[in-house]
PDB file of C-alpha atoms and ligand atoms in Angstrom:
ATOM      1  CA  UNK A 347     101.185 115.806  94.334  1.00 89.00           C
ATOM      2  CA  UNK A 348     105.307 115.368  94.625  1.00 95.00           C
ATOM      3  CA  UNK A 349     107.224 118.450  92.668  1.00 97.00           C
ATOM      4  CA  UNK A 350     110.540 119.009  91.769  1.00 98.00           C
ATOM      5  CA  UNK A 351     112.116 122.786  91.532  1.00 98.00           C
ATOM      6  CA  UNK A 352     115.104 123.020  89.708  1.00 98.00           C
ATOM      7  CA  UNK A 353     117.922 125.306  90.465  1.00 98.00           C
ATOM      8  CA  UNK A 354     116.312 126.269  93.949  1.00 98.00           C
ATOM      9  CA  UNK A 355     120.371 127.718  94.027  1.00 98.00           C
ATOM     10  CA  UNK A 356     122.601 128.877  91.644  1.00 98.00           C
ATOM     11  CA  UNK A 357     125.488 126.921  91.582  1.00 98.00           C
ATOM     12  CA  UNK A 358     127.473 130.229  93.186  1.00 98.00           C
ATOM     13  CA  UNK A 359     125.337 129.051  96.298  1.00 98.00           C
ATOM     14  CA  UNK A 360     126.112 125.728  96.648  1.00 98.00           C
ATOM     15  CA  UNK A 361     129.544 126.354  96.498  1.00 98.00           C
ATOM     16  CA  UNK A 362     129.534 128.845  99.200  1.00 97.00           C
ATOM     17  CA  UNK A 363     126.891 126.292 101.534  1.00 98.00           C
ATOM     18  CA  UNK A 364     129.413 123.640 100.395  1.00 97.00           C
ATOM     19  CA  UNK A 365     132.206 125.501 101.948  1.00 96.00           C
ATOM     20  CA  UNK A 366     130.325 126.676 105.171  1.00 96.00           C
ATOM     21  CA  UNK A 367     129.208 122.333 105.195  1.00 96.00           C
ATOM     22  CA  UNK A 368     132.215 121.263 105.525  1.00 93.00           C
ATOM     23  CA  UNK A 369     133.508 123.533 108.028  1.00 93.00           C
ATOM     24  CA  UNK A 370     130.877 123.018 110.540  1.00 91.00           C
ATOM     25  CA  UNK A 371     130.502 121.046 113.449  1.00 92.00           C
ATOM     26  CA  UNK A 372     127.999 117.727 112.847  1.00 94.00           C
ATOM     27  CA  UNK A 373     125.783 116.013 116.055  1.00 93.00           C
ATOM     28  CA  UNK A 374     124.061 113.548 116.070  1.00 93.00           C
ATOM     29  CA  UNK A 375     120.139 113.090 113.674  1.00 91.00           C
ATOM     30  CA  UNK A 376     118.397 111.919 116.842  1.00 87.00           C
ATOM     31  CA  UNK A 377     117.926 115.411 118.379  1.00 82.00           C
ATOM     32  CA  UNK A 378     115.212 116.719 115.927  1.00 81.00           C
ATOM     33  CA  UNK A 379     113.617 113.219 115.786  1.00 81.00           C
ATOM     34  CA  UNK A 380     109.959 112.039 117.262  1.00 80.00           C
ATOM     35  CA  UNK A 381     110.002 109.378 119.209  1.00 79.00           C
ATOM     36  CA  UNK A 382     109.669 106.362 116.685  1.00 79.00           C
ATOM     37  CA  UNK A 383     111.830 107.897 113.853  1.00 80.00           C
ATOM     38  CA  UNK A 384     114.960 108.034 117.152  1.00 81.00           C
ATOM     39  CA  UNK A 385     114.437 104.330 116.442  1.00 82.00           C
ATOM     40  CA  UNK A 386     115.048 104.189 111.985  1.00 86.00           C
ATOM     41  CA  UNK A 387     117.373 107.782 111.845  1.00 89.00           C
ATOM     42  CA  UNK A 388     120.966 107.261 111.873  1.00 92.00           C
ATOM     43  CA  UNK A 389     122.729 110.541 110.285  1.00 93.00           C
ATOM     44  CA  UNK A 390     124.755 114.056 111.288  1.00 95.00           C
ATOM     45  CA  UNK A 391     123.203 117.253 111.504  1.00 95.00           C
ATOM     46  CA  UNK A 392     123.753 120.465 112.172  1.00 95.00           C
ATOM     47  CA  UNK A 393     122.920 122.282 115.884  1.00 92.00           C
ATOM     48  CA  UNK A 394     119.756 124.541 114.526  1.00 89.00           C
ATOM     49  CA  UNK A 395     121.192 127.843 116.587  1.00 90.00           C
ATOM     50  CA  UNK A 396     124.905 127.259 114.514  1.00 92.00           C
ATOM     51  CA  UNK A 397     125.782 130.390 112.956  1.00 94.00           C
ATOM     52  CA  UNK A 398     126.398 128.353 109.231  1.00 95.00           C
ATOM     53  CA  UNK A 399     123.151 126.783 109.591  1.00 96.00           C
ATOM     54  CA  UNK A 400     121.339 130.172 110.041  1.00 95.00           C
ATOM     55  CA  UNK A 401     122.900 131.965 107.368  1.00 96.00           C
ATOM     56  CA  UNK A 402     122.194 128.861 105.195  1.00 97.00           C
ATOM     57  CA  UNK A 403     118.740 129.169 106.406  1.00 97.00           C
ATOM     58  CA  UNK A 404     118.264 132.740 105.834  1.00 97.00           C
ATOM     59  CA  UNK A 405     119.867 132.130 101.796  1.00 98.00           C
ATOM     60  CA  UNK A 406     117.727 129.003 101.485  1.00 98.00           C
ATOM     61  CA  UNK A 407     114.252 131.368 102.598  1.00 98.00           C
ATOM     62  CA  UNK A 408     114.756 134.214 100.271  1.00 98.00           C
ATOM     63  CA  UNK A 409     115.409 131.999  96.878  1.00 98.00           C
ATOM     64  CA  UNK A 410     112.304 129.807  98.112  1.00 98.00           C
ATOM     65  CA  UNK A 411     110.699 133.518  98.372  1.00 98.00           C
ATOM     66  CA  UNK A 412     111.695 134.458  95.087  1.00 98.00           C
ATOM     67  CA  UNK A 413     110.922 131.287  93.047  1.00 98.00           C
ATOM     68  CA  UNK A 414     107.651 131.337  91.450  1.00 97.00           C
ATOM     69  CA  UNK A 415     107.096 127.473  90.897  1.00 98.00           C
ATOM     70  CA  UNK A 416     107.416 127.032  94.628  1.00 98.00           C
ATOM     71  CA  UNK A 417     105.220 129.903  95.360  1.00 98.00           C
ATOM     72  CA  UNK A 418     102.273 128.474  93.106  1.00 98.00           C
ATOM     73  CA  UNK A 419     102.638 124.849  93.948  1.00 98.00           C
ATOM     74  CA  UNK A 420     103.421 124.956  97.799  1.00 98.00           C
ATOM     75  CA  UNK A 421     101.270 128.666  98.483  1.00 98.00           C
ATOM     76  CA  UNK A 422     103.296 128.647 101.962  1.00 98.00           C
ATOM     77  CA  UNK A 423     102.433 129.687 105.153  1.00 98.00           C
ATOM     78  CA  UNK A 424     104.952 129.148 107.594  1.00 97.00           C
ATOM     79  CA  UNK A 425     108.864 127.360 106.847  1.00 97.00           C
ATOM     80  CA  UNK A 426     110.289 126.295 109.342  1.00 96.00           C
ATOM     81  CA  UNK A 427     113.767 126.820 109.456  1.00 96.00           C
ATOM     82  CA  UNK A 428     116.305 124.948 107.544  1.00 97.00           C
ATOM     83  CA  UNK A 429     117.904 122.154 108.552  1.00 96.00           C
ATOM     84  CA  UNK A 430     120.758 120.162 107.218  1.00 96.00           C
ATOM     85  CA  UNK A 431     122.003 116.967 107.108  1.00 96.00           C
ATOM     86  CA  UNK A 432     124.543 114.724 106.104  1.00 96.00           C
ATOM     87  CA  UNK A 433     124.593 111.109 105.434  1.00 96.00           C
ATOM     88  CA  UNK A 434     127.886 108.667 105.451  1.00 96.00           C
ATOM     89  CA  UNK A 435     129.544 105.465 105.810  1.00 96.00           C
ATOM     90  CA  UNK A 436     126.468 103.192 105.630  1.00 96.00           C
ATOM     91  CA  UNK A 437     123.657 105.709 107.403  1.00 96.00           C
ATOM     92  CA  UNK A 438     120.353 106.211 106.821  1.00 96.00           C
ATOM     93  CA  UNK A 439     117.059 106.609 107.825  1.00 95.00           C
ATOM     94  CA  UNK A 440     113.938 103.489 107.717  1.00 96.00           C
ATOM     95  CA  UNK A 441     110.525 104.508 106.594  1.00 95.00           C
ATOM     96  CA  UNK A 442     109.134 106.947 108.966  1.00 95.00           C
ATOM     97  CA  UNK A 443     106.494 109.750 108.618  1.00 95.00           C
ATOM     98  CA  UNK A 444     107.146 113.222 109.693  1.00 95.00           C
ATOM     99  CA  UNK A 445     105.496 114.858 113.015  1.00 95.00           C
ATOM    100  CA  UNK A 446     102.952 116.269 111.756  1.00 97.00           C
ATOM    101  CA  UNK A 447     103.680 119.616 113.915  1.00 97.00           C
ATOM    102  CA  UNK A 448     106.933 121.283 114.201  1.00 96.00           C
ATOM    103  CA  UNK A 449     107.960 123.769 117.183  1.00 95.00           C
ATOM    104  CA  UNK A 450     110.235 125.968 115.758  1.00 93.00           C
ATOM    105  CA  UNK A 451     113.300 126.324 118.428  1.00 88.00           C
ATOM    106  CA  UNK A 452     113.271 129.251 120.524  1.00 87.00           C
ATOM    107  CA  UNK A 453     109.901 131.127 119.720  1.00 92.00           C
ATOM    108  CA  UNK A 454     106.933 128.747 120.294  1.00 91.00           C
ATOM    109  CA  UNK A 455     105.694 129.138 117.014  1.00 96.00           C
ATOM    110  CA  UNK A 456     103.932 125.992 115.484  1.00 97.00           C
ATOM    111  CA  UNK A 457     103.856 124.775 112.201  1.00 97.00           C
ATOM    112  CA  UNK A 458     101.739 122.044 110.454  1.00 98.00           C
ATOM    113  CA  UNK A 459     103.734 119.851 108.263  1.00 98.00           C
ATOM    114  CA  UNK A 460     101.588 119.735 105.590  1.00 98.00           C
ATOM    115  CA  UNK A 461     104.541 119.898 102.685  1.00 98.00           C
ATOM    116  CA  UNK A 462     108.611 118.208 103.073  1.00 98.00           C
ATOM    117  CA  UNK A 463     111.099 119.501 101.543  1.00 98.00           C
ATOM    118  CA  UNK A 464     115.049 117.966 100.624  1.00 98.00           C
ATOM    119  CA  UNK A 465     117.260 120.888  98.752  1.00 98.00           C
ATOM    120  CA  UNK A 466     120.655 118.301  97.631  1.00 98.00           C
ATOM    121  CA  UNK A 467     124.132 120.077  98.520  1.00 98.00           C
ATOM    122  CA  UNK A 468     125.969 116.625  96.600  1.00 98.00           C
ATOM    123  CA  UNK A 469     125.562 115.704  93.315  1.00 98.00           C
ATOM    124  CA  UNK A 470     124.342 112.346  92.462  1.00 98.00           C
ATOM    125  CA  UNK A 471     128.284 111.334  91.425  1.00 98.00           C
ATOM    126  CA  UNK A 472     129.564 111.839  94.462  1.00 98.00           C
ATOM    127  CA  UNK A 473     127.399 108.819  96.529  1.00 98.00           C
ATOM    128  CA  UNK A 474     126.292 105.874  96.377  1.00 98.00           C
ATOM    129  CA  UNK A 475     123.066 104.671  97.216  1.00 98.00           C
ATOM    130  CA  UNK A 476     121.002 107.558  99.648  1.00 98.00           C
ATOM    131  CA  UNK A 477     117.335 108.201  97.432  1.00 98.00           C
ATOM    132  CA  UNK A 478     114.335 109.557  99.110  1.00 98.00           C
ATOM    133  CA  UNK A 479     112.021 107.062  98.600  1.00 98.00           C
ATOM    134  CA  UNK A 480     108.319 108.939  98.822  1.00 98.00           C
ATOM    135  CA  UNK A 481     105.941 106.390  98.884  1.00 95.00           C
ATOM    136  CA  UNK A 482     102.185 107.535  97.745  1.00 89.00           C
ATOM    137  CA  UNK A 483      99.131 105.477  96.346  1.00 87.00           C
ATOM    138  CA  UNK A 484     101.354 105.112  92.540  1.00 88.00           C
ATOM    139  CA  UNK A 485     104.395 103.523  94.698  1.00 93.00           C
ATOM    140  CA  UNK A 486     107.287 104.147  95.746  1.00 96.00           C
ATOM    141  CA  UNK A 487     109.073 107.115  93.470  1.00 97.00           C
ATOM    142  CA  UNK A 488     113.479 106.797  94.067  1.00 98.00           C
ATOM    143  CA  UNK A 489     114.323 110.687  94.327  1.00 98.00           C
ATOM    144  CA  UNK A 490     118.244 111.785  93.627  1.00 98.00           C
ATOM    145  CA  UNK A 491     118.567 115.317  92.063  1.00 98.00           C
ATOM    146  CA  UNK A 492     121.325 117.883  91.358  1.00 98.00           C
ATOM    147  CA  UNK A 493     122.987 119.977  93.594  1.00 98.00           C
ATOM    148  CA  UNK A 494     121.067 122.937  94.097  1.00 98.00           C
ATOM    149  CA  UNK A 495     117.388 121.115  93.141  1.00 98.00           C
ATOM    150  CA  UNK A 496     114.993 120.955  95.542  1.00 98.00           C
ATOM    151  CA  UNK A 497     111.888 117.927  96.109  1.00 98.00           C
ATOM    152  CA  UNK A 498     108.650 119.043  97.458  1.00 98.00           C
ATOM    153  CA  UNK A 499     106.660 116.607  98.543  1.00 98.00           C
ATOM    154  CA  UNK A 500     103.426 115.278 101.015  1.00 96.00           C
ATOM    155  CA  UNK A 501     104.428 115.367 104.546  1.00 97.00           C
ATOM    156  CA  UNK A 502     101.649 113.099 105.404  1.00 95.00           C
ATOM    157  CA  UNK A 503     103.828 110.109 103.338  1.00 96.00           C
ATOM    158  CA  UNK A 504     105.712 107.341 104.362  1.00 97.00           C
ATOM    159  CA  UNK A 505     109.239 108.166 103.437  1.00 97.00           C
ATOM    160  CA  UNK A 506     112.609 106.663 103.607  1.00 97.00           C
ATOM    161  CA  UNK A 507     116.656 107.943 102.941  1.00 97.00           C
ATOM    162  CA  UNK A 508     118.452 104.881 101.645  1.00 98.00           C
ATOM    163  CA  UNK A 509     122.088 103.394 103.163  1.00 97.00           C
ATOM    164  CA  UNK A 510     124.846 105.942 101.888  1.00 97.00           C
ATOM    165  CA  UNK A 511     127.607 102.848 100.593  1.00 98.00           C
ATOM    166  CA  UNK A 512     130.110 105.704  98.891  1.00 98.00           C
ATOM    167  CA  UNK A 513     131.170 109.268  99.687  1.00 98.00           C
ATOM    168  CA  UNK A 514     129.109 111.529 101.390  1.00 97.00           C
ATOM    169  CA  UNK A 515     125.249 113.032 101.121  1.00 98.00           C
ATOM    170  CA  UNK A 516     124.095 116.545 102.153  1.00 98.00           C
ATOM    171  CA  UNK A 517     121.674 117.780 101.963  1.00 98.00           C
ATOM    172  CA  UNK A 518     119.323 120.309 103.853  1.00 98.00           C
ATOM    173  CA  UNK A 519     115.135 119.430 104.967  1.00 98.00           C
ATOM    174  CA  UNK A 520     112.497 121.557 106.297  1.00 98.00           C
ATOM    175  CA  UNK A 521     109.114 121.683 106.124  1.00 98.00           C
ATOM    176  CA  UNK A 522     105.880 124.262 106.016  1.00 98.00           C
ATOM    177  CA  UNK A 523     102.741 125.011 106.309  1.00 98.00           C
ATOM    178  CA  UNK A 524     100.639 125.805 103.160  1.00 98.00           C
ATOM    179  CA  UNK A 525      97.827 128.703 102.923  1.00 98.00           C
ATOM    180  CA  UNK A 526      96.206 125.029 101.481  1.00 98.00           C
ATOM    181  CA  UNK A 527      95.617 121.911 103.646  1.00 97.00           C
ATOM    182  CA  UNK A 528      94.172 120.077 101.492  1.00 97.00           C
ATOM    183  CA  UNK A 529      96.896 118.257  99.482  1.00 96.00           C
ATOM    184  CA  UNK A 530      93.811 117.409  96.578  1.00 96.00           C
ATOM    185  CA  UNK A 531      93.350 121.070  96.967  1.00 98.00           C
ATOM    186  CA  UNK A 532      96.591 122.780  96.453  1.00 98.00           C
ATOM    187  CA  UNK A 533      97.003 120.308  93.387  1.00 97.00           C
ATOM    188  CA  UNK A 534      93.727 122.169  91.356  1.00 98.00           C
ATOM    189  CA  UNK A 535      94.625 124.889  92.539  1.00 98.00           C
ATOM    190  CA  UNK A 536      98.699 124.580  90.573  1.00 98.00           C
ATOM    191  CA  UNK A 537      96.841 122.595  87.793  1.00 98.00           C
ATOM    192  CA  UNK A 538      95.049 125.765  87.749  1.00 98.00           C
ATOM    193  CA  UNK A 539      98.075 128.565  87.732  1.00 98.00           C
ATOM    194  CA  UNK A 540     100.379 126.703  85.208  1.00 97.00           C
ATOM    195  CA  UNK A 541      97.282 126.806  82.894  1.00 96.00           C
ATOM    196  CA  UNK A 542      96.685 129.717  82.983  1.00 96.00           C
ATOM    197  CA  UNK A 543     100.125 130.909  82.777  1.00 95.00           C
ATOM    198  CA  UNK A 544     100.262 129.038  79.732  1.00 95.00           C
ATOM    199  CA  UNK A 545      97.181 130.770  78.347  1.00 94.00           C
ATOM    200  CA  UNK A 546      98.950 134.120  78.985  1.00 94.00           C
ATOM    201  CA  UNK A 547     101.998 133.034  76.865  1.00 93.00           C
ATOM    202  CA  UNK A 548     100.128 131.988  74.070  1.00 93.00           C
ATOM    203  CA  UNK A 549      97.208 134.865  74.251  1.00 91.00           C
ATOM    204  CA  UNK A 550      98.791 137.387  75.584  1.00 86.00           C
ATOM    205  CA  UNK A 551      97.933 138.931  79.626  1.00 81.00           C
ATOM    206  CA  UNK A 552      94.375 140.348  79.506  1.00 87.00           C
ATOM    207  CA  UNK A 553      93.109 138.017  77.788  1.00 91.00           C
ATOM    208  CA  UNK A 554      89.027 137.400  78.239  1.00 92.00           C
ATOM    209  CA  UNK A 555      89.385 134.125  79.135  1.00 91.00           C
ATOM    210  CA  UNK A 556      92.437 134.093  81.209  1.00 92.00           C
ATOM    211  CA  UNK A 557      90.822 136.940  82.895  1.00 94.00           C
ATOM    212  CA  UNK A 558      87.443 134.930  83.753  1.00 95.00           C
ATOM    213  CA  UNK A 559      90.258 131.558  84.743  1.00 96.00           C
ATOM    214  CA  UNK A 560      92.176 134.146  87.039  1.00 96.00           C
ATOM    215  CA  UNK A 561      89.064 135.118  88.676  1.00 97.00           C
ATOM    216  CA  UNK A 562      88.038 131.292  88.783  1.00 98.00           C
ATOM    217  CA  UNK A 563      91.864 130.236  90.817  1.00 98.00           C
ATOM    218  CA  UNK A 564      91.622 133.630  93.379  1.00 98.00           C
ATOM    219  CA  UNK A 565      87.789 132.901  94.270  1.00 98.00           C
ATOM    220  CA  UNK A 566      88.972 129.423  94.882  1.00 98.00           C
ATOM    221  CA  UNK A 567      91.585 130.285  96.512  1.00 98.00           C
ATOM    222  CA  UNK A 568      89.708 132.980  99.117  1.00 98.00           C
ATOM    223  CA  UNK A 569      87.331 130.060  99.655  1.00 98.00           C
ATOM    224  CA  UNK A 570      90.478 127.555 101.047  1.00 98.00           C
ATOM    225  CA  UNK A 571      92.577 129.587 102.415  1.00 98.00           C
ATOM    226  CA  UNK A 572      93.631 129.324 105.931  1.00 96.00           C
ATOM    227  CA  UNK A 573      96.116 132.520 107.161  1.00 89.00           C
TER     228      UNK A 573
HETATM  229 NI1  LIG B 845     110.852 112.140 107.054  1.00 76.15          NI
END
């Protein structure tokens, strides 16, 4: 399942991050690439331990924790500390799959990458190209979102970033391990949760059907969740 999380960050938060990103010292993006993806990756990244990356990472994690749509869709167990990249002057990232397991630097903690996320800091009219293209069984999906919006997509997919031919594309990207590893099961839970919320709005919370369906939701989650 691919899902857009609109306005994860407010306009003020985007402006605050852009200010930090403009002053940041960027390095070659190959530093976090696996062997195969390093061959096709051509962009800039912020060093993981830079104060700017850590401050913005914290801001993003807090925003994720307050976002009901993200929590319902991702059912997050562990979130990898957000990274930051910049593509400009024809830079691109060829078709690749993300590493299945990532180790959090300095802690040794391992995160299985069930979902990948890209959060945009630049608006589509500020650069040409730079679409995130995600391939699934329905074909290729091209994604280019407003600043502050985030796309969530299965880490199992092949994906690429098209060359940026004008301006600069600045984003945060990260991975997360979900409590529900299987994308199909997680999608069912998301659909069920969305329907229950709609029922609650239409019939009022506490309606017998809604209570029963909420029971079904939690019993499925109990069956499928890994902690
Ligand atoms: Ni990737």
